[in-house]
mmCIF file with all atom_site columns, N, CA, C and O in Angstrom:
data_model
loop_
_atom_site.group_PDB
_atom_site.id
_atom_site.type_symbol
_atom_site.label_atom_id
_atom_site.label_alt_id
_atom_site.label_comp_id
_atom_site.label_asym_id
_atom_site.label_entity_id
_atom_site.label_seq_id
_atom_site.pdbx_PDB_ins_code
_atom_site.Cartn_x
_atom_site.Cartn_y
_atom_site.Cartn_z
_atom_site.occupancy
_atom_site.B_iso_or_equiv
_atom_site.pdbx_formal_charge
_atom_site.auth_seq_id
_atom_site.auth_comp_id
_atom_site.auth_asym_id
_atom_site.auth_atom_id
_atom_site.pdbx_PDB_model_num
ATOM 1   N N  . MET A 1 1  ? 121.793 37.645 190.139 1.00 95.00 ? 1042 MET A N  1
ATOM 2   C CA . MET A 1 1  ? 122.192 36.528 189.331 1.00 95.00 ? 1042 MET A CA 1
ATOM 3   C C  . MET A 1 1  ? 121.020 35.539 189.284 1.00 95.00 ? 1042 MET A C  1
ATOM 4   O O  . MET A 1 1  ? 120.369 35.303 190.300 1.00 95.00 ? 1042 MET A O  1
ATOM 5   N N  . ASN A 1 2  ? 120.761 34.963 188.142 1.00 97.00 ? 1043 ASN A N  1
ATOM 6   C CA . ASN A 1 2  ? 119.759 33.917 187.996 1.00 97.00 ? 1043 ASN A CA 1
ATOM 7   C C  . ASN A 1 2  ? 120.461 32.568 188.030 1.00 97.00 ? 1043 ASN A C  1
ATOM 8   O O  . ASN A 1 2  ? 121.438 32.362 187.307 1.00 97.00 ? 1043 ASN A O  1
ATOM 9   N N  . ILE A 1 3  ? 119.960 31.677 188.862 1.00 97.00 ? 1044 ILE A N  1
ATOM 10  C CA . ILE A 1 3  ? 120.577 30.363 189.045 1.00 97.00 ? 1044 ILE A CA 1
ATOM 11  C C  . ILE A 1 3  ? 119.520 29.295 188.856 1.00 97.00 ? 1044 ILE A C  1
ATOM 12  O O  . ILE A 1 3  ? 118.408 29.402 189.382 1.00 97.00 ? 1044 ILE A O  1
ATOM 13  N N  . VAL A 1 4  ? 119.858 28.238 188.115 1.00 97.00 ? 1045 VAL A N  1
ATOM 14  C CA . VAL A 1 4  ? 118.969 27.098 187.939 1.00 97.00 ? 1045 VAL A CA 1
ATOM 15  C C  . VAL A 1 4  ? 119.650 25.878 188.550 1.00 97.00 ? 1045 VAL A C  1
ATOM 16  O O  . VAL A 1 4  ? 120.814 25.605 188.267 1.00 97.00 ? 1045 VAL A O  1
ATOM 17  N N  . ILE A 1 5  ? 118.898 25.167 189.396 1.00 95.00 ? 1046 ILE A N  1
ATOM 18  C CA . ILE A 1 5  ? 119.410 23.946 190.020 1.00 95.00 ? 1046 ILE A CA 1
ATOM 19  C C  . ILE A 1 5  ? 118.525 22.789 189.584 1.00 95.00 ? 1046 ILE A C  1
ATOM 20  O O  . ILE A 1 5  ? 117.301 22.856 189.695 1.00 95.00 ? 1046 ILE A O  1
ATOM 21  N N  . LEU A 1 6  ? 119.133 21.730 189.079 1.00 94.00 ? 1047 LEU A N  1
ATOM 22  C CA . LEU A 1 6  ? 118.423 20.495 188.752 1.00 94.00 ? 1047 LEU A CA 1
ATOM 23  C C  . LEU A 1 6  ? 118.741 19.509 189.866 1.00 94.00 ? 1047 LEU A C  1
ATOM 24  O O  . LEU A 1 6  ? 119.902 19.154 190.059 1.00 94.00 ? 1047 LEU A O  1
ATOM 25  N N  . GLY A 1 7  ? 117.721 19.097 190.604 1.00 88.00 ? 1048 GLY A N  1
ATOM 26  C CA . GLY A 1 7  ? 117.969 18.224 191.735 1.00 88.00 ? 1048 GLY A CA 1
ATOM 27  C C  . GLY A 1 7  ? 116.911 17.163 191.891 1.00 88.00 ? 1048 GLY A C  1
ATOM 28  O O  . GLY A 1 7  ? 115.861 17.206 191.254 1.00 88.00 ? 1048 GLY A O  1
ATOM 29  N N  . LEU A 1 8  ? 117.191 16.205 192.745 1.00 83.00 ? 1049 LEU A N  1
ATOM 30  C CA . LEU A 1 8  ? 116.274 15.103 192.996 1.00 83.00 ? 1049 LEU A CA 1
ATOM 31  C C  . LEU A 1 8  ? 114.958 15.629 193.554 1.00 83.00 ? 1049 LEU A C  1
ATOM 32  O O  . LEU A 1 8  ? 113.889 15.345 193.032 1.00 83.00 ? 1049 LEU A O  1
ATOM 33  N N  . SER A 1 9  ? 115.025 16.394 194.613 1.00 83.00 ? 1050 SER A N  1
ATOM 34  C CA . SER A 1 9  ? 113.812 16.980 195.189 1.00 83.00 ? 1050 SER A CA 1
ATOM 35  C C  . SER A 1 9  ? 114.184 18.007 196.245 1.00 83.00 ? 1050 SER A C  1
ATOM 36  O O  . SER A 1 9  ? 115.134 17.826 196.994 1.00 83.00 ? 1050 SER A O  1
ATOM 37  N N  . ILE A 1 10 ? 113.395 19.080 196.294 1.00 83.00 ? 1051 ILE A N  1
ATOM 38  C CA . ILE A 1 10 ? 113.539 20.078 197.352 1.00 83.00 ? 1051 ILE A CA 1
ATOM 39  C C  . ILE A 1 10 ? 112.296 20.058 198.239 1.00 83.00 ? 1051 ILE A C  1
ATOM 40  O O  . ILE A 1 10 ? 112.309 20.525 199.356 1.00 83.00 ? 1051 ILE A O  1
ATOM 41  N N  . THR A 1 11 ? 111.207 19.475 197.722 1.00 81.00 ? 1052 THR A N  1
ATOM 42  C CA . THR A 1 11 ? 109.934 19.493 198.445 1.00 81.00 ? 1052 THR A CA 1
ATOM 43  C C  . THR A 1 11 ? 109.773 18.350 199.436 1.00 81.00 ? 1052 THR A C  1
ATOM 44  O O  . THR A 1 11 ? 108.909 18.413 200.304 1.00 81.00 ? 1052 THR A O  1
ATOM 45  N N  . THR A 1 12 ? 110.586 17.315 199.321 1.00 81.00 ? 1053 THR A N  1
ATOM 46  C CA . THR A 1 12 ? 110.493 16.215 200.276 1.00 81.00 ? 1053 THR A CA 1
ATOM 47  C C  . THR A 1 12 ? 111.873 15.684 200.633 1.00 81.00 ? 1053 THR A C  1
ATOM 48  O O  . THR A 1 12 ? 112.742 15.554 199.780 1.00 81.00 ? 1053 THR A O  1
ATOM 49  N N  . SER A 1 13 ? 112.055 15.397 201.888 1.00 78.00 ? 1054 SER A N  1
ATOM 50  C CA . SER A 1 13 ? 113.311 14.800 202.334 1.00 78.00 ? 1054 SER A CA 1
ATOM 51  C C  . SER A 1 13 ? 113.178 13.286 202.450 1.00 78.00 ? 1054 SER A C  1
ATOM 52  O O  . SER A 1 13 ? 114.123 12.608 202.829 1.00 78.00 ? 1054 SER A O  1
ATOM 53  N N  . TRP A 1 14 ? 112.016 12.750 202.062 1.00 75.00 ? 1055 TRP A N  1
ATOM 54  C CA . TRP A 1 14 ? 111.781 11.309 202.095 1.00 75.00 ? 1055 TRP A CA 1
ATOM 55  C C  . TRP A 1 14 ? 112.703 10.625 201.084 1.00 75.00 ? 1055 TRP A C  1
ATOM 56  O O  . TRP A 1 14 ? 112.621 10.873 199.885 1.00 75.00 ? 1055 TRP A O  1
ATOM 57  N N  . GLY A 1 15 ? 113.609 9.806  201.543 1.00 73.00 ? 1056 GLY A N  1
ATOM 58  C CA . GLY A 1 15 ? 114.547 9.106  200.672 1.00 73.00 ? 1056 GLY A CA 1
ATOM 59  C C  . GLY A 1 15 ? 115.530 10.038 199.979 1.00 73.00 ? 1056 GLY A C  1
ATOM 60  O O  . GLY A 1 15 ? 116.131 9.675  198.977 1.00 73.00 ? 1056 GLY A O  1
ATOM 61  N N  . ASN A 1 16 ? 115.696 11.240 200.505 1.00 76.00 ? 1057 ASN A N  1
ATOM 62  C CA . ASN A 1 16 ? 116.526 12.239 199.855 1.00 76.00 ? 1057 ASN A CA 1
ATOM 63  C C  . ASN A 1 16 ? 117.183 13.103 200.918 1.00 76.00 ? 1057 ASN A C  1
ATOM 64  O O  . ASN A 1 16 ? 116.592 14.054 201.411 1.00 76.00 ? 1057 ASN A O  1
ATOM 65  N N  . GLY A 1 17 ? 118.399 12.794 201.250 1.00 81.00 ? 1058 GLY A N  1
ATOM 66  C CA . GLY A 1 17 ? 119.116 13.554 202.264 1.00 81.00 ? 1058 GLY A CA 1
ATOM 67  C C  . GLY A 1 17 ? 119.559 14.927 201.808 1.00 81.00 ? 1058 GLY A C  1
ATOM 68  O O  . GLY A 1 17 ? 120.013 15.730 202.606 1.00 81.00 ? 1058 GLY A O  1
ATOM 69  N N  . HIS A 1 18 ? 119.421 15.219 200.513 1.00 87.00 ? 1059 HIS A N  1
ATOM 70  C CA . HIS A 1 18 ? 119.875 16.496 199.978 1.00 87.00 ? 1059 HIS A CA 1
ATOM 71  C C  . HIS A 1 18 ? 118.851 17.614 200.100 1.00 87.00 ? 1059 HIS A C  1
ATOM 72  O O  . HIS A 1 18 ? 119.185 18.780 199.933 1.00 87.00 ? 1059 HIS A O  1
ATOM 73  N N  . ALA A 1 19 ? 117.599 17.287 200.371 1.00 87.00 ? 1060 ALA A N  1
ATOM 74  C CA . ALA A 1 19 ? 116.532 18.295 200.370 1.00 87.00 ? 1060 ALA A CA 1
ATOM 75  C C  . ALA A 1 19 ? 116.817 19.437 201.342 1.00 87.00 ? 1060 ALA A C  1
ATOM 76  O O  . ALA A 1 19 ? 116.656 20.611 200.983 1.00 87.00 ? 1060 ALA A O  1
ATOM 77  N N  . THR A 1 20 ? 117.241 19.129 202.540 1.00 89.00 ? 1061 THR A N  1
ATOM 78  C CA . THR A 1 20 ? 117.474 20.195 203.518 1.00 89.00 ? 1061 THR A CA 1
ATOM 79  C C  . THR A 1 20 ? 118.669 21.055 203.111 1.00 89.00 ? 1061 THR A C  1
ATOM 80  O O  . THR A 1 20 ? 118.661 22.269 203.326 1.00 89.00 ? 1061 THR A O  1
ATOM 81  N N  . THR A 1 21 ? 119.674 20.445 202.501 1.00 92.00 ? 1062 THR A N  1
ATOM 82  C CA . THR A 1 21 ? 120.822 21.207 202.005 1.00 92.00 ? 1062 THR A CA 1
ATOM 83  C C  . THR A 1 21 ? 120.385 22.147 200.887 1.00 92.00 ? 1062 THR A C  1
ATOM 84  O O  . THR A 1 21 ? 120.757 23.322 200.865 1.00 92.00 ? 1062 THR A O  1
ATOM 85  N N  . TYR A 1 22 ? 119.586 21.629 199.936 1.00 93.00 ? 1063 TYR A N  1
ATOM 86  C CA . TYR A 1 22 ? 119.069 22.465 198.847 1.00 93.00 ? 1063 TYR A CA 1
ATOM 87  C C  . TYR A 1 22 ? 118.243 23.621 199.401 1.00 93.00 ? 1063 TYR A C  1
ATOM 88  O O  . TYR A 1 22 ? 118.357 24.753 198.945 1.00 93.00 ? 1063 TYR A O  1
ATOM 89  N N  . ARG A 1 23 ? 117.395 23.351 200.381 1.00 92.00 ? 1064 ARG A N  1
ATOM 90  C CA . ARG A 1 23 ? 116.544 24.396 200.953 1.00 92.00 ? 1064 ARG A CA 1
ATOM 91  C C  . ARG A 1 23 ? 117.375 25.517 201.554 1.00 92.00 ? 1064 ARG A C  1
ATOM 92  O O  . ARG A 1 23 ? 117.101 26.699 201.353 1.00 92.00 ? 1064 ARG A O  1
ATOM 93  N N  . ASN A 1 24 ? 118.393 25.150 202.310 1.00 94.00 ? 1065 ASN A N  1
ATOM 94  C CA . ASN A 1 24 ? 119.246 26.163 202.940 1.00 94.00 ? 1065 ASN A CA 1
ATOM 95  C C  . ASN A 1 24 ? 120.067 26.924 201.906 1.00 94.00 ? 1065 ASN A C  1
ATOM 96  O O  . ASN A 1 24 ? 120.265 28.135 202.040 1.00 94.00 ? 1065 ASN A O  1
ATOM 97  N N  . LEU A 1 25 ? 120.531 26.240 200.865 1.00 95.00 ? 1066 LEU A N  1
ATOM 98  C CA . LEU A 1 25 ? 121.282 26.901 199.803 1.00 95.00 ? 1066 LEU A CA 1
ATOM 99  C C  . LEU A 1 25 ? 120.403 27.922 199.088 1.00 95.00 ? 1066 LEU A C  1
ATOM 100 O O  . LEU A 1 25 ? 120.804 29.076 198.891 1.00 95.00 ? 1066 LEU A O  1
ATOM 101 N N  . VAL A 1 26 ? 119.192 27.527 198.721 1.00 95.00 ? 1067 VAL A N  1
ATOM 102 C CA . VAL A 1 26 ? 118.267 28.433 198.034 1.00 95.00 ? 1067 VAL A CA 1
ATOM 103 C C  . VAL A 1 26 ? 117.898 29.612 198.934 1.00 95.00 ? 1067 VAL A C  1
ATOM 104 O O  . VAL A 1 26 ? 117.858 30.759 198.490 1.00 95.00 ? 1067 VAL A O  1
ATOM 105 N N  . ARG A 1 27 ? 117.660 29.347 200.195 1.00 95.00 ? 1068 ARG A N  1
ATOM 106 C CA . ARG A 1 27 ? 117.330 30.415 201.152 1.00 95.00 ? 1068 ARG A CA 1
ATOM 107 C C  . ARG A 1 27 ? 118.469 31.435 201.243 1.00 95.00 ? 1068 ARG A C  1
ATOM 108 O O  . ARG A 1 27 ? 118.245 32.645 201.212 1.00 95.00 ? 1068 ARG A O  1
ATOM 109 N N  . ALA A 1 28 ? 119.695 30.946 201.323 1.00 97.00 ? 1069 ALA A N  1
ATOM 110 C CA . ALA A 1 28 ? 120.854 31.843 201.417 1.00 97.00 ? 1069 ALA A CA 1
ATOM 111 C C  . ALA A 1 28 ? 121.052 32.636 200.130 1.00 97.00 ? 1069 ALA A C  1
ATOM 112 O O  . ALA A 1 28 ? 121.358 33.834 200.172 1.00 97.00 ? 1069 ALA A O  1
ATOM 113 N N  . LEU A 1 29 ? 120.885 31.992 198.990 1.00 97.00 ? 1070 LEU A N  1
ATOM 114 C CA . LEU A 1 29 ? 121.029 32.699 197.713 1.00 97.00 ? 1070 LEU A CA 1
ATOM 115 C C  . LEU A 1 29 ? 119.950 33.773 197.564 1.00 97.00 ? 1070 LEU A C  1
ATOM 116 O O  . LEU A 1 29 ? 120.230 34.886 197.121 1.00 97.00 ? 1070 LEU A O  1
ATOM 117 N N  . ASN A 1 30 ? 118.718 33.443 197.933 1.00 96.00 ? 1071 ASN A N  1
ATOM 118 C CA . ASN A 1 30 ? 117.634 34.433 197.877 1.00 96.00 ? 1071 ASN A CA 1
ATOM 119 C C  . ASN A 1 30 ? 117.911 35.605 198.804 1.00 96.00 ? 1071 ASN A C  1
ATOM 120 O O  . ASN A 1 30 ? 117.614 36.748 198.468 1.00 96.00 ? 1071 ASN A O  1
ATOM 121 N N  . ALA A 1 31 ? 118.461 35.335 199.966 1.00 97.00 ? 1072 ALA A N  1
ATOM 122 C CA . ALA A 1 31 ? 118.764 36.398 200.925 1.00 97.00 ? 1072 ALA A CA 1
ATOM 123 C C  . ALA A 1 31 ? 119.819 37.359 200.384 1.00 97.00 ? 1072 ALA A C  1
ATOM 124 O O  . ALA A 1 31 ? 119.897 38.507 200.815 1.00 97.00 ? 1072 ALA A O  1
ATOM 125 N N  . ASN A 1 32 ? 120.611 36.889 199.427 1.00 97.00 ? 1073 ASN A N  1
ATOM 126 C CA . ASN A 1 32 ? 121.642 37.724 198.808 1.00 97.00 ? 1073 ASN A CA 1
ATOM 127 C C  . ASN A 1 32 ? 121.217 38.238 197.435 1.00 97.00 ? 1073 ASN A C  1
ATOM 128 O O  . ASN A 1 32 ? 122.051 38.494 196.574 1.00 97.00 ? 1073 ASN A O  1
ATOM 129 N N  . ALA A 1 33 ? 119.897 38.334 197.237 1.00 97.00 ? 1074 ALA A N  1
ATOM 130 C CA . ALA A 1 33 ? 119.291 38.928 196.035 1.00 97.00 ? 1074 ALA A CA 1
ATOM 131 C C  . ALA A 1 33 ? 119.500 38.132 194.751 1.00 97.00 ? 1074 ALA A C  1
ATOM 132 O O  . ALA A 1 33 ? 119.460 38.690 193.670 1.00 97.00 ? 1074 ALA A O  1
ATOM 133 N N  . HIS A 1 34 ? 119.713 36.824 194.863 1.00 97.00 ? 1075 HIS A N  1
ATOM 134 C CA . HIS A 1 34 ? 119.809 35.972 193.682 1.00 97.00 ? 1075 HIS A CA 1
ATOM 135 C C  . HIS A 1 34 ? 118.449 35.329 193.435 1.00 97.00 ? 1075 HIS A C  1
ATOM 136 O O  . HIS A 1 34 ? 117.701 35.055 194.373 1.00 97.00 ? 1075 HIS A O  1
ATOM 137 N N  . HIS A 1 35 ? 118.125 35.099 192.172 1.00 97.00 ? 1076 HIS A N  1
ATOM 138 C CA . HIS A 1 35 ? 116.880 34.419 191.815 1.00 97.00 ? 1076 HIS A CA 1
ATOM 139 C C  . HIS A 1 35 ? 117.218 32.965 191.514 1.00 97.00 ? 1076 HIS A C  1
ATOM 140 O O  . HIS A 1 35 ? 118.070 32.684 190.674 1.00 97.00 ? 1076 HIS A O  1
ATOM 141 N N  . VAL A 1 36 ? 116.553 32.029 192.209 1.00 96.00 ? 1077 VAL A N  1
ATOM 142 C CA . VAL A 1 36 ? 116.843 30.615 192.048 1.00 96.00 ? 1077 VAL A CA 1
ATOM 143 C C  . VAL A 1 36 ? 115.618 29.878 191.526 1.00 96.00 ? 1077 VAL A C  1
ATOM 144 O O  . VAL A 1 36 ? 114.516 30.043 192.055 1.00 96.00 ? 1077 VAL A O  1
ATOM 145 N N  . LEU A 1 37 ? 115.828 29.072 190.504 1.00 96.00 ? 1078 LEU A N  1
ATOM 146 C CA . LEU A 1 37 ? 114.798 28.191 189.979 1.00 96.00 ? 1078 LEU A CA 1
ATOM 147 C C  . LEU A 1 37 ? 115.271 26.763 190.228 1.00 96.00 ? 1078 LEU A C  1
ATOM 148 O O  . LEU A 1 37 ? 116.332 26.372 189.739 1.00 96.00 ? 1078 LEU A O  1
ATOM 149 N N  . PHE A 1 38 ? 114.511 26.021 191.031 1.00 92.00 ? 1079 PHE A N  1
ATOM 150 C CA . PHE A 1 38 ? 114.869 24.633 191.341 1.00 92.00 ? 1079 PHE A CA 1
ATOM 151 C C  . PHE A 1 38 ? 113.946 23.730 190.539 1.00 92.00 ? 1079 PHE A C  1
ATOM 152 O O  . PHE A 1 38 ? 112.726 23.808 190.660 1.00 92.00 ? 1079 PHE A O  1
ATOM 153 N N  . LEU A 1 39 ? 114.517 22.862 189.723 1.00 92.00 ? 1080 LEU A N  1
ATOM 154 C CA . LEU A 1 39 ? 113.735 21.946 188.900 1.00 92.00 ? 1080 LEU A CA 1
ATOM 155 C C  . LEU A 1 39 ? 113.896 20.529 189.425 1.00 92.00 ? 1080 LEU A C  1
ATOM 156 O O  . LEU A 1 39 ? 115.013 20.075 189.678 1.00 92.00 ? 1080 LEU A O  1
ATOM 157 N N  . GLU A 1 40 ? 112.763 19.869 189.598 1.00 86.00 ? 1081 GLU A N  1
ATOM 158 C CA . GLU A 1 40 ? 112.783 18.478 190.050 1.00 86.00 ? 1081 GLU A CA 1
ATOM 159 C C  . GLU A 1 40 ? 111.723 17.693 189.288 1.00 86.00 ? 1081 GLU A C  1
ATOM 160 O O  . GLU A 1 40 ? 110.752 18.254 188.797 1.00 86.00 ? 1081 GLU A O  1
ATOM 161 N N  . ARG A 1 41 ? 111.925 16.411 189.180 1.00 83.00 ? 1082 ARG A N  1
ATOM 162 C CA . ARG A 1 41 ? 110.967 15.550 188.494 1.00 83.00 ? 1082 ARG A CA 1
ATOM 163 C C  . ARG A 1 41 ? 109.801 15.242 189.426 1.00 83.00 ? 1082 ARG A C  1
ATOM 164 O O  . ARG A 1 41 ? 109.994 14.959 190.604 1.00 83.00 ? 1082 ARG A O  1
ATOM 165 N N  . LYS A 1 42 ? 108.591 15.323 188.887 1.00 79.00 ? 1083 LYS A N  1
ATOM 166 C CA . LYS A 1 42 ? 107.405 14.984 189.671 1.00 79.00 ? 1083 LYS A CA 1
ATOM 167 C C  . LYS A 1 42 ? 107.249 13.473 189.710 1.00 79.00 ? 1083 LYS A C  1
ATOM 168 O O  . LYS A 1 42 ? 107.055 12.836 188.682 1.00 79.00 ? 1083 LYS A O  1
ATOM 169 N N  . LEU A 1 43 ? 107.338 12.914 190.887 1.00 74.00 ? 1084 LEU A N  1
ATOM 170 C CA . LEU A 1 43 ? 107.109 11.494 191.091 1.00 74.00 ? 1084 LEU A CA 1
ATOM 171 C C  . LEU A 1 43 ? 106.014 11.351 192.139 1.00 74.00 ? 1084 LEU A C  1
ATOM 172 O O  . LEU A 1 43 ? 106.099 11.958 193.211 1.00 74.00 ? 1084 LEU A O  1
ATOM 173 N N  . PRO A 1 44 ? 104.966 10.558 191.848 1.00 74.00 ? 1085 PRO A N  1
ATOM 174 C CA . PRO A 1 44 ? 103.833 10.445 192.775 1.00 74.00 ? 1085 PRO A CA 1
ATOM 175 C C  . PRO A 1 44 ? 104.234 10.088 194.207 1.00 74.00 ? 1085 PRO A C  1
ATOM 176 O O  . PRO A 1 44 ? 103.716 10.665 195.150 1.00 74.00 ? 1085 PRO A O  1
ATOM 177 N N  . GLN A 1 45 ? 105.175 9.160  194.371 1.00 68.00 ? 1086 GLN A N  1
ATOM 178 C CA . GLN A 1 45 ? 105.551 8.752  195.727 1.00 68.00 ? 1086 GLN A CA 1
ATOM 179 C C  . GLN A 1 45 ? 106.264 9.876  196.471 1.00 68.00 ? 1086 GLN A C  1
ATOM 180 O O  . GLN A 1 45 ? 106.136 10.013 197.679 1.00 68.00 ? 1086 GLN A O  1
ATOM 181 N N  . ARG A 1 46 ? 106.989 10.718 195.765 1.00 66.00 ? 1087 ARG A N  1
ATOM 182 C CA . ARG A 1 46 ? 107.644 11.861 196.414 1.00 66.00 ? 1087 ARG A CA 1
ATOM 183 C C  . ARG A 1 46 ? 106.622 12.954 196.729 1.00 66.00 ? 1087 ARG A C  1
ATOM 184 O O  . ARG A 1 46 ? 106.688 13.585 197.780 1.00 66.00 ? 1087 ARG A O  1
ATOM 185 N N  . GLN A 1 47 ? 105.684 13.205 195.822 1.00 67.00 ? 1088 GLN A N  1
ATOM 186 C CA . GLN A 1 47 ? 104.661 14.226 196.067 1.00 67.00 ? 1088 GLN A CA 1
ATOM 187 C C  . GLN A 1 47 ? 103.803 13.858 197.271 1.00 67.00 ? 1088 GLN A C  1
ATOM 188 O O  . GLN A 1 47 ? 103.419 14.719 198.044 1.00 67.00 ? 1088 GLN A O  1
ATOM 189 N N  . ALA A 1 48 ? 103.518 12.577 197.436 1.00 67.00 ? 1089 ALA A N  1
ATOM 190 C CA . ALA A 1 48 ? 102.706 12.133 198.571 1.00 67.00 ? 1089 ALA A CA 1
ATOM 191 C C  . ALA A 1 48 ? 103.429 12.359 199.898 1.00 67.00 ? 1089 ALA A C  1
ATOM 192 O O  . ALA A 1 48 ? 102.791 12.526 200.932 1.00 67.00 ? 1089 ALA A O  1
ATOM 193 N N  . ALA A 1 49 ? 104.759 12.358 199.859 1.00 63.00 ? 1090 ALA A N  1
ATOM 194 C CA . ALA A 1 49 ? 105.550 12.509 201.082 1.00 63.00 ? 1090 ALA A CA 1
ATOM 195 C C  . ALA A 1 49 ? 106.101 13.930 201.250 1.00 63.00 ? 1090 ALA A C  1
ATOM 196 O O  . ALA A 1 49 ? 106.963 14.155 202.085 1.00 63.00 ? 1090 ALA A O  1
ATOM 197 N N  . ALA A 1 50 ? 105.612 14.878 200.470 1.00 67.00 ? 1091 ALA A N  1
ATOM 198 C CA . ALA A 1 50 ? 106.143 16.249 200.514 1.00 67.00 ? 1091 ALA A CA 1
ATOM 199 C C  . ALA A 1 50 ? 106.041 16.829 201.918 1.00 67.00 ? 1091 ALA A C  1
ATOM 200 O O  . ALA A 1 50 ? 105.016 16.725 202.580 1.00 67.00 ? 1091 ALA A O  1
ATOM 201 N N  . ASP A 1 51 ? 107.139 17.445 202.356 1.00 70.00 ? 1092 ASP A N  1
ATOM 202 C CA . ASP A 1 51 ? 107.149 18.085 203.674 1.00 70.00 ? 1092 ASP A CA 1
ATOM 203 C C  . ASP A 1 51 ? 107.477 19.572 203.562 1.00 70.00 ? 1092 ASP A C  1
ATOM 204 O O  . ASP A 1 51 ? 107.752 20.233 204.542 1.00 70.00 ? 1092 ASP A O  1
ATOM 205 N N  . LEU A 1 52 ? 107.401 20.098 202.348 1.00 67.00 ? 1093 LEU A N  1
ATOM 206 C CA . LEU A 1 52 ? 107.605 21.534 202.117 1.00 67.00 ? 1093 LEU A CA 1
ATOM 207 C C  . LEU A 1 52 ? 106.494 22.002 201.190 1.00 67.00 ? 1093 LEU A C  1
ATOM 208 O O  . LEU A 1 52 ? 106.310 21.459 200.111 1.00 67.00 ? 1093 LEU A O  1
ATOM 209 N N  . ALA A 1 53 ? 105.751 22.997 201.623 1.00 62.00 ? 1094 ALA A N  1
ATOM 210 C CA . ALA A 1 53 ? 104.668 23.529 200.808 1.00 62.00 ? 1094 ALA A CA 1
ATOM 211 C C  . ALA A 1 53 ? 105.217 24.224 199.574 1.00 62.00 ? 1094 ALA A C  1
ATOM 212 O O  . ALA A 1 53 ? 106.319 24.769 199.599 1.00 62.00 ? 1094 ALA A O  1
ATOM 213 N N  . ARG A 1 54 ? 104.451 24.221 198.501 1.00 57.00 ? 1095 ARG A N  1
ATOM 214 C CA . ARG A 1 54 ? 104.870 24.890 197.268 1.00 57.00 ? 1095 ARG A CA 1
ATOM 215 C C  . ARG A 1 54 ? 104.924 26.390 197.515 1.00 57.00 ? 1095 ARG A C  1
ATOM 216 O O  . ARG A 1 54 ? 103.991 26.978 198.053 1.00 57.00 ? 1095 ARG A O  1
ATOM 217 N N  . GLN A 1 55 ? 106.030 26.993 197.100 1.00 53.00 ? 1096 GLN A N  1
ATOM 218 C CA . GLN A 1 55 ? 106.197 28.429 197.243 1.00 53.00 ? 1096 GLN A CA 1
ATOM 219 C C  . GLN A 1 55 ? 106.588 28.996 195.896 1.00 53.00 ? 1096 GLN A C  1
ATOM 220 O O  . GLN A 1 55 ? 107.417 28.420 195.194 1.00 53.00 ? 1096 GLN A O  1
ATOM 221 N N  . THR A 1 56 ? 105.993 30.118 195.549 1.00 49.00 ? 1097 THR A N  1
ATOM 222 C CA . THR A 1 56 ? 106.341 30.770 194.289 1.00 49.00 ? 1097 THR A CA 1
ATOM 223 C C  . THR A 1 56 ? 106.750 32.188 194.564 1.00 49.00 ? 1097 THR A C  1
ATOM 224 O O  . THR A 1 56 ? 106.379 32.784 195.570 1.00 49.00 ? 1097 THR A O  1
ATOM 225 N N  . SER A 1 57 ? 107.514 32.740 193.646 1.00 47.00 ? 1098 SER A N  1
ATOM 226 C CA . SER A 1 57 ? 107.974 34.114 193.771 1.00 47.00 ? 1098 SER A CA 1
ATOM 227 C C  . SER A 1 57 ? 107.459 34.902 192.584 1.00 47.00 ? 1098 SER A C  1
ATOM 228 O O  . SER A 1 57 ? 107.468 34.435 191.476 1.00 47.00 ? 1098 SER A O  1
ATOM 229 N N  . ALA A 1 58 ? 107.029 36.103 192.819 1.00 43.00 ? 1099 ALA A N  1
ATOM 230 C CA . ALA A 1 58 ? 106.521 36.963 191.746 1.00 43.00 ? 1099 ALA A CA 1
ATOM 231 C C  . ALA A 1 58 ? 107.583 37.981 191.359 1.00 43.00 ? 1099 ALA A C  1
ATOM 232 O O  . ALA A 1 58 ? 107.416 39.179 191.510 1.00 43.00 ? 1099 ALA A O  1
ATOM 233 N N  . SER A 1 59 ? 108.717 37.502 190.890 1.00 40.00 ? 1100 SER A N  1
ATOM 234 C CA . SER A 1 59 ? 109.770 38.435 190.498 1.00 40.00 ? 1100 SER A CA 1
ATOM 235 C C  . SER A 1 59 ? 110.007 38.415 189.016 1.00 40.00 ? 1100 SER A C  1
ATOM 236 O O  . SER A 1 59 ? 109.519 37.641 188.284 1.00 40.00 ? 1100 SER A O  1
#
């Protein structure tokens, strides 16, 4: 199944309590053979505080 999630941020938990929940949800969906695309708005202050490295999938 292909899933698209629009969220505040998955790359930083700075000012965003949902990031860790999104990360675990995406990890679990991927483990069950689902393809997940997470879309977030690029904001300079969030990018500066990123605590998750960019990861891409070649599927």
